[in-house]
Short mmCIF file of C-alpha atoms in Angstrom, two decimals:
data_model
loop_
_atom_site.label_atom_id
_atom_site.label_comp_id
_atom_site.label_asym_id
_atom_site.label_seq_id
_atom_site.Cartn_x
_atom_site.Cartn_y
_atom_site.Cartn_z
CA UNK A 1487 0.00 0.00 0.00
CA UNK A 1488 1.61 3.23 -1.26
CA UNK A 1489 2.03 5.71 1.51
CA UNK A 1490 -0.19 8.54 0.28
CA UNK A 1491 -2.91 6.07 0.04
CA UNK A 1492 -2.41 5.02 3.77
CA UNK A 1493 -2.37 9.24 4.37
CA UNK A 1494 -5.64 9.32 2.76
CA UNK A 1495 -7.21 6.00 4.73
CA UNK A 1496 -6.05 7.80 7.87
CA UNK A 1497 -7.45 11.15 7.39
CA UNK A 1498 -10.98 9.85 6.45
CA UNK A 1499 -10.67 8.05 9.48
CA UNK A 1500 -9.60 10.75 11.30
CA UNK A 1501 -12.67 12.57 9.74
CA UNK A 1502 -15.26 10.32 10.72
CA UNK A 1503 -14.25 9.95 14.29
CA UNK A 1504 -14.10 13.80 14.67
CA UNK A 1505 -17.96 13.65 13.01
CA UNK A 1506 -18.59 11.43 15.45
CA UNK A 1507 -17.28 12.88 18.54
CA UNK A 1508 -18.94 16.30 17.46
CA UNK A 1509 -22.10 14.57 16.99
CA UNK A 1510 -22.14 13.03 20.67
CA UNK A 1511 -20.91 15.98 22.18
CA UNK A 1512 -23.96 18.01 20.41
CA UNK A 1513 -26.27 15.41 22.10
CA UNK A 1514 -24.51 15.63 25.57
CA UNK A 1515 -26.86 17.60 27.00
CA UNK A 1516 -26.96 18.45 30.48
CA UNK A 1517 -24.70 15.40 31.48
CA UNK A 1518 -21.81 17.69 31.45
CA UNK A 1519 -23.77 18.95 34.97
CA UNK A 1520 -23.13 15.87 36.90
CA UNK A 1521 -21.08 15.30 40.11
CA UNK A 1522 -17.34 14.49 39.78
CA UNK A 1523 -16.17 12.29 40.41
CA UNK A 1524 -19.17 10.39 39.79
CA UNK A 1525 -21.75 10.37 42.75
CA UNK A 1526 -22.14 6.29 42.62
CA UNK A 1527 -19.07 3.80 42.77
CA UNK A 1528 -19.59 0.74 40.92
CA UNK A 1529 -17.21 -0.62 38.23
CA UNK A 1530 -17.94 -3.12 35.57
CA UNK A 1531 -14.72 -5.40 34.62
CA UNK A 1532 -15.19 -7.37 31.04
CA UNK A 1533 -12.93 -9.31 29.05
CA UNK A 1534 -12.71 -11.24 26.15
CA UNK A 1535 -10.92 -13.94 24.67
CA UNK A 1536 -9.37 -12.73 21.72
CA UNK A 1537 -9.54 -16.06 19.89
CA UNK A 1538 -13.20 -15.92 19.94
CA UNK A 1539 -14.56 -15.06 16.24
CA UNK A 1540 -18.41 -13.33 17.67
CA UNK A 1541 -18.90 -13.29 14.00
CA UNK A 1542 -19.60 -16.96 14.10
#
C-alpha cells in the first residue's frame, strides 16, 4: 500500500471519528452537569478472549 494512500485511509478516518465525537458531544446535554467524580461507585470489569470469532 503506497504511503499517500495510507495518508488518505487515515485522514478519512480521522474525519469520521471527529464527526462522530462532534455529533455526541452536540447530544450531551446536560450530562456535562453531573457530580465528579461520579456520585455512585460501581465498576464493571469485562474481558474477552481474543480467539473468539463473535462473528460466528
Amino acid at each position: 500500500m503506497s504511503n499517500t494512500l495510507i495518508q488518505q485511509e487515515t485522514s478519512k478516518v480521522h474525519q469520521e471519528v471527529l464527526g462522530a465525537n462532534e455529533k455526541y458531544a452536540s447530544e450531551f446535554g446536560k450530562k456535562g452537569e453531573l457530580a465528579l467524580p461520579p456520585a455512585r461507585s460501581f465498576t464493571i470489569l469485562t474481558c474477552m478472549d481474543a480467539r473468539l470469532d463473535p462473528a460466528k
